[in-house]
PDB file of N, CA and C and ligand atoms in Angstrom:
ATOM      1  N   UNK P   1      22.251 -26.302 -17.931  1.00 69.00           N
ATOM      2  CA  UNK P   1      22.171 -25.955 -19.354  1.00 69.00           C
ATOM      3  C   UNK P   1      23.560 -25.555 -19.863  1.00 69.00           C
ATOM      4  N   UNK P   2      23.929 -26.331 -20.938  1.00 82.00           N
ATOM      5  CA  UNK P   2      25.612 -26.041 -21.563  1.00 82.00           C
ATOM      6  C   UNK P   2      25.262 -24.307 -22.057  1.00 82.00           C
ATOM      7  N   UNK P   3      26.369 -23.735 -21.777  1.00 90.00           N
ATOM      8  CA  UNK P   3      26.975 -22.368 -22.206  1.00 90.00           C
ATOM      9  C   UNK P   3      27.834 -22.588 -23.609  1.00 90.00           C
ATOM     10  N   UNK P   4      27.934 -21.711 -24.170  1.00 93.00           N
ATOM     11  CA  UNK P   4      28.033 -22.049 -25.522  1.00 93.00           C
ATOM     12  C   UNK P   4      28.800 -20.286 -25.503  1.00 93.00           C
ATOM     13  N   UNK P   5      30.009 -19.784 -26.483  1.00 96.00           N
ATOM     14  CA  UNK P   5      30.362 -19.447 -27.102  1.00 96.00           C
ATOM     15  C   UNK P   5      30.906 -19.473 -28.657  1.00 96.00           C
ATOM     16  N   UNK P   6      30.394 -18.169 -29.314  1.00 96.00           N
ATOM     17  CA  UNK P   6      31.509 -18.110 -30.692  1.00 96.00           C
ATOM     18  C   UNK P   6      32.343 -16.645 -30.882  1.00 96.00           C
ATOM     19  N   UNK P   7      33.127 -16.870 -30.987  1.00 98.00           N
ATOM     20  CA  UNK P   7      33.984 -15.412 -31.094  1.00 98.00           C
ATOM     21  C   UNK P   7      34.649 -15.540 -32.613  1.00 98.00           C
ATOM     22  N   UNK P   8      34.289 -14.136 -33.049  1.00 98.00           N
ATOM     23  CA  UNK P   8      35.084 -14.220 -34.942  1.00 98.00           C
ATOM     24  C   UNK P   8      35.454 -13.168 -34.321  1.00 98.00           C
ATOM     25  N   UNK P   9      37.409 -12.674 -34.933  1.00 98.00           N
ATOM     26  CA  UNK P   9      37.849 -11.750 -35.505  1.00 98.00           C
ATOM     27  C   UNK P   9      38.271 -11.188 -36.999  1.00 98.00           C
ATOM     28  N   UNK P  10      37.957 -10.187 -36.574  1.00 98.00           N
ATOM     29  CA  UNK P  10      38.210  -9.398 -38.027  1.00 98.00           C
ATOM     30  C   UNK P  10      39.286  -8.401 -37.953  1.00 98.00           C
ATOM     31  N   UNK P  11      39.729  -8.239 -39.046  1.00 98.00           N
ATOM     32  CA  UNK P  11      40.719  -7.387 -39.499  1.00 98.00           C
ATOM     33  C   UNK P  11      40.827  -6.217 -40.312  1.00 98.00           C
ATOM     34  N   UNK P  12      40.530  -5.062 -40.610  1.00 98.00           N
ATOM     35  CA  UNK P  12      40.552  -4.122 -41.679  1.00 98.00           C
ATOM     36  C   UNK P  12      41.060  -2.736 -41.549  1.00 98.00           C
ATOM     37  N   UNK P  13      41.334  -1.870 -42.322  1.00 97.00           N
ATOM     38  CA  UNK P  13      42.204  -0.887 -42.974  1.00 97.00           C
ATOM     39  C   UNK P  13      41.139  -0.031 -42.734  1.00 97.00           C
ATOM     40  N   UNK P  14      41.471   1.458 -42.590  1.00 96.00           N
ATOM     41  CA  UNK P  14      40.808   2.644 -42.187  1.00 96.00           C
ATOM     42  C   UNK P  14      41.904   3.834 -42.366  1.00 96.00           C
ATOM     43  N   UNK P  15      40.916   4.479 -43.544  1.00 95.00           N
ATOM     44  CA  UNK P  15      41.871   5.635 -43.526  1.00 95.00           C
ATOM     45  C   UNK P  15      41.541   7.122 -43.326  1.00 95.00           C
ATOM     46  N   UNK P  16      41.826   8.047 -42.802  1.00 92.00           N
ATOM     47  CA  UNK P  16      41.192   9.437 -42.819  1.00 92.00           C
ATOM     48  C   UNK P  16      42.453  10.329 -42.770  1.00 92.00           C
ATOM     49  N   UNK P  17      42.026  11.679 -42.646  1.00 91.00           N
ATOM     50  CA  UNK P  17      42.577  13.122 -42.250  1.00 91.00           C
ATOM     51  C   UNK P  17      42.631  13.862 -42.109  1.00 91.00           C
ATOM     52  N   UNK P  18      43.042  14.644 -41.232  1.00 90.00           N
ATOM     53  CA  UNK P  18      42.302  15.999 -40.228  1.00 90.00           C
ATOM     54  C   UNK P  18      42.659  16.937 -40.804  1.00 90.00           C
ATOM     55  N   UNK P  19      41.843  17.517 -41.924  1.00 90.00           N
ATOM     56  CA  UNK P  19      41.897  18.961 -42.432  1.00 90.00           C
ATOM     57  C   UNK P  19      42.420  20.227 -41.624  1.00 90.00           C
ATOM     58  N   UNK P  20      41.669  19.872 -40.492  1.00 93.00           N
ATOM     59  CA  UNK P  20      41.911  21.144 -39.351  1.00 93.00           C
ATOM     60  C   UNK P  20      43.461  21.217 -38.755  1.00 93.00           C
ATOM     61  N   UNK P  21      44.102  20.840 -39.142  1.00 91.00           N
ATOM     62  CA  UNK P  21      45.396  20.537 -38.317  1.00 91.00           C
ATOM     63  C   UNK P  21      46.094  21.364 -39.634  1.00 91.00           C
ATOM     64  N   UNK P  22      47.486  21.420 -38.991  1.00 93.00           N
ATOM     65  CA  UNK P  22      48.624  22.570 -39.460  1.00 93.00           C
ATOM     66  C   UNK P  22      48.890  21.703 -40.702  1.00 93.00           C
ATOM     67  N   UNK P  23      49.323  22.354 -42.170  1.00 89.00           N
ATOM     68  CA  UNK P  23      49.493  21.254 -43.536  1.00 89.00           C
ATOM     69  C   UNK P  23      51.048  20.180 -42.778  1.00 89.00           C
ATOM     70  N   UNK P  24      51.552  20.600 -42.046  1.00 91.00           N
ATOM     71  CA  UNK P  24      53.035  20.155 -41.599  1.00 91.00           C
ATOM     72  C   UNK P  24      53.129  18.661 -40.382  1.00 91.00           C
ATOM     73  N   UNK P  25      51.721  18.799 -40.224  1.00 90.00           N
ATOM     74  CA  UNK P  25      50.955  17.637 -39.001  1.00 90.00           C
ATOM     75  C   UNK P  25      51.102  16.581 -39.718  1.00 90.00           C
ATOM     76  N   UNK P  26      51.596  15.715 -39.449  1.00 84.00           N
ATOM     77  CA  UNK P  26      51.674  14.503 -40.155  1.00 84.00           C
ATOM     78  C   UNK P  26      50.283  13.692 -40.230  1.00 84.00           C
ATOM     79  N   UNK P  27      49.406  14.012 -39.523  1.00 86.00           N
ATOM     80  CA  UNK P  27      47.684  13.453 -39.365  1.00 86.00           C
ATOM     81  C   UNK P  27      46.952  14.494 -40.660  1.00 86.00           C
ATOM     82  N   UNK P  28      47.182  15.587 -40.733  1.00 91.00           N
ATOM     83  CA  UNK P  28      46.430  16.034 -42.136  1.00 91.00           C
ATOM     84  C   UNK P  28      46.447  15.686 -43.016  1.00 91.00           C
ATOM     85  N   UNK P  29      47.438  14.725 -43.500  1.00 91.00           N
ATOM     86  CA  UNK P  29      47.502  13.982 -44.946  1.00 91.00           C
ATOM     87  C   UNK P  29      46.704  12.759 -44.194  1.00 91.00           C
ATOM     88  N   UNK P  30      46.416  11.976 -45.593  1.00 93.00           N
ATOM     89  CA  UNK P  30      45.404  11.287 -45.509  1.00 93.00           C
ATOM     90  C   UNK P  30      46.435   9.830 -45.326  1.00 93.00           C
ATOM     91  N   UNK P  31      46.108   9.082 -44.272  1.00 93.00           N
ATOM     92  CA  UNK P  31      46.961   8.281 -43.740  1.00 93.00           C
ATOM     93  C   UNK P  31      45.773   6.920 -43.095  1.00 93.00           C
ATOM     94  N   UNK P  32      46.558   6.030 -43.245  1.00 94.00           N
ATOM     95  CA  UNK P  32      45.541   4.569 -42.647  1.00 94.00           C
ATOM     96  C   UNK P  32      46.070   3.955 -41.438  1.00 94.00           C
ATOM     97  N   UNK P  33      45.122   3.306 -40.679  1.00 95.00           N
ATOM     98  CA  UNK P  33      45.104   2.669 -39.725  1.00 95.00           C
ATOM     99  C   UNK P  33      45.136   1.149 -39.933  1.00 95.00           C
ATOM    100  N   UNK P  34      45.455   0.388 -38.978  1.00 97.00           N
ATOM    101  CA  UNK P  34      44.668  -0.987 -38.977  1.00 97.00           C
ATOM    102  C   UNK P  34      44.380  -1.699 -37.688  1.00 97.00           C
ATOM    103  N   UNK P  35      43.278  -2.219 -37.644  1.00 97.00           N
ATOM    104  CA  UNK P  35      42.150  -2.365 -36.454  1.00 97.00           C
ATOM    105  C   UNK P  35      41.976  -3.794 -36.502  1.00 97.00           C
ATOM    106  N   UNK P  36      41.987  -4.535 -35.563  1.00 98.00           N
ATOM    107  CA  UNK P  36      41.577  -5.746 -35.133  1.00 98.00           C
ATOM    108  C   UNK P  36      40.432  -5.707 -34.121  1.00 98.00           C
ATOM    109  N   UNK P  37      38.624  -6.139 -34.377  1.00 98.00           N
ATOM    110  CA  UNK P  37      37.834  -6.385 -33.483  1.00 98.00           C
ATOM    111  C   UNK P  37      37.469  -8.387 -33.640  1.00 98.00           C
ATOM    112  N   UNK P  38      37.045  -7.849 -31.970  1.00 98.00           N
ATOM    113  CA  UNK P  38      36.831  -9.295 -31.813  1.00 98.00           C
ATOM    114  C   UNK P  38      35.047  -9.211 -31.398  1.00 98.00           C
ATOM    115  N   UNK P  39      34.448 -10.103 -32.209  1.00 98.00           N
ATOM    116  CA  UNK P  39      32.586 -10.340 -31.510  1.00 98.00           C
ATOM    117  C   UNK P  39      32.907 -11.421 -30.730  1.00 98.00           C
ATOM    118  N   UNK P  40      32.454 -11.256 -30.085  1.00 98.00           N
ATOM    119  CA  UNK P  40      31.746 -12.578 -28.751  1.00 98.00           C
ATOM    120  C   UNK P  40      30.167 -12.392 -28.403  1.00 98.00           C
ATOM    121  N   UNK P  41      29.814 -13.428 -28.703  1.00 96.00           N
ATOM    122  CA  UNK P  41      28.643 -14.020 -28.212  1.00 96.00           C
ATOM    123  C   UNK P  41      28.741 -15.145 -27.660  1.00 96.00           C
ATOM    124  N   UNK P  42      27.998 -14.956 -26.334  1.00 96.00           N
ATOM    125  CA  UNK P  42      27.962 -15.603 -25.347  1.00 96.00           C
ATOM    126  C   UNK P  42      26.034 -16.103 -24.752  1.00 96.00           C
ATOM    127  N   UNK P  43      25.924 -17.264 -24.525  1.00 95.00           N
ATOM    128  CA  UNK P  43      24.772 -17.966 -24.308  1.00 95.00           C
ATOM    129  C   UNK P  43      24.689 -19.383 -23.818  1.00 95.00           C
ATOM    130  N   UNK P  44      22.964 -19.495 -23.281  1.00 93.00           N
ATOM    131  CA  UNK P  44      22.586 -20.760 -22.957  1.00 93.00           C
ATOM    132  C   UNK P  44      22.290 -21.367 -24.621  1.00 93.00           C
ATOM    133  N   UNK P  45      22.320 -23.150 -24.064  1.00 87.00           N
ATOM    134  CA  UNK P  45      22.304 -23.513 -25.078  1.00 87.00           C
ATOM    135  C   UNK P  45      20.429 -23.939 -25.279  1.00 87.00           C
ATOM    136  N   UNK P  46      19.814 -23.502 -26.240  1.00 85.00           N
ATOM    137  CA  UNK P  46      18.261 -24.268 -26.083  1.00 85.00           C
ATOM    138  C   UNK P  46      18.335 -25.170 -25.821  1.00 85.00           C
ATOM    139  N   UNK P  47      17.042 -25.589 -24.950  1.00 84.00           N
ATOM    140  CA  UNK P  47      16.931 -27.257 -24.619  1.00 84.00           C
ATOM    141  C   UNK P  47      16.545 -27.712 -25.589  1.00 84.00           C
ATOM    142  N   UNK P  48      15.780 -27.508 -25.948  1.00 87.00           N
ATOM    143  CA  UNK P  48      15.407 -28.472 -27.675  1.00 87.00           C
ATOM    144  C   UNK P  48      16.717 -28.638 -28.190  1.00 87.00           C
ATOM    145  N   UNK P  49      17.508 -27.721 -28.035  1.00 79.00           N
ATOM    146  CA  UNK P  49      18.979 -28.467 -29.251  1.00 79.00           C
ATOM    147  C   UNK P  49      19.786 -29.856 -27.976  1.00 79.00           C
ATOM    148  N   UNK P  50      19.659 -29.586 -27.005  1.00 70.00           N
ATOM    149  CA  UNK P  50      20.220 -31.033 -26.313  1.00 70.00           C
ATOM    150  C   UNK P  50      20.166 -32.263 -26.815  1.00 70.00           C
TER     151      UNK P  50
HETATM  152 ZN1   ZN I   1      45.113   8.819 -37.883  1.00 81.77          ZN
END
């Protein structure tokens, strides 16, 4: 039975900031990230689709 993958990445912006930290912390101001995930799905292929 063929194995079959699809993998999408994505890309997006995230921002927060840690109140709890000293005003002089460079993480208490409100500052962004950016994140790259990857999905993978991985599988048999149905026999009906053969
Ligand atoms: Zn941060």
């Amino acid at each position: 039975m063929k194995e079959l993958e699809l993998r999408k990445t994505f890309s997006f912006e995230a921002a927060h900031r840690l109140p709890k930290l000293p005003d002089d912390h460079k993480c208490s101001r409100l500052h962004g990230h950016s994140f790259k995930a990857t999905i993978v799905l991985r599988g048999k292929k149905h026999p009906k689709y053969d």
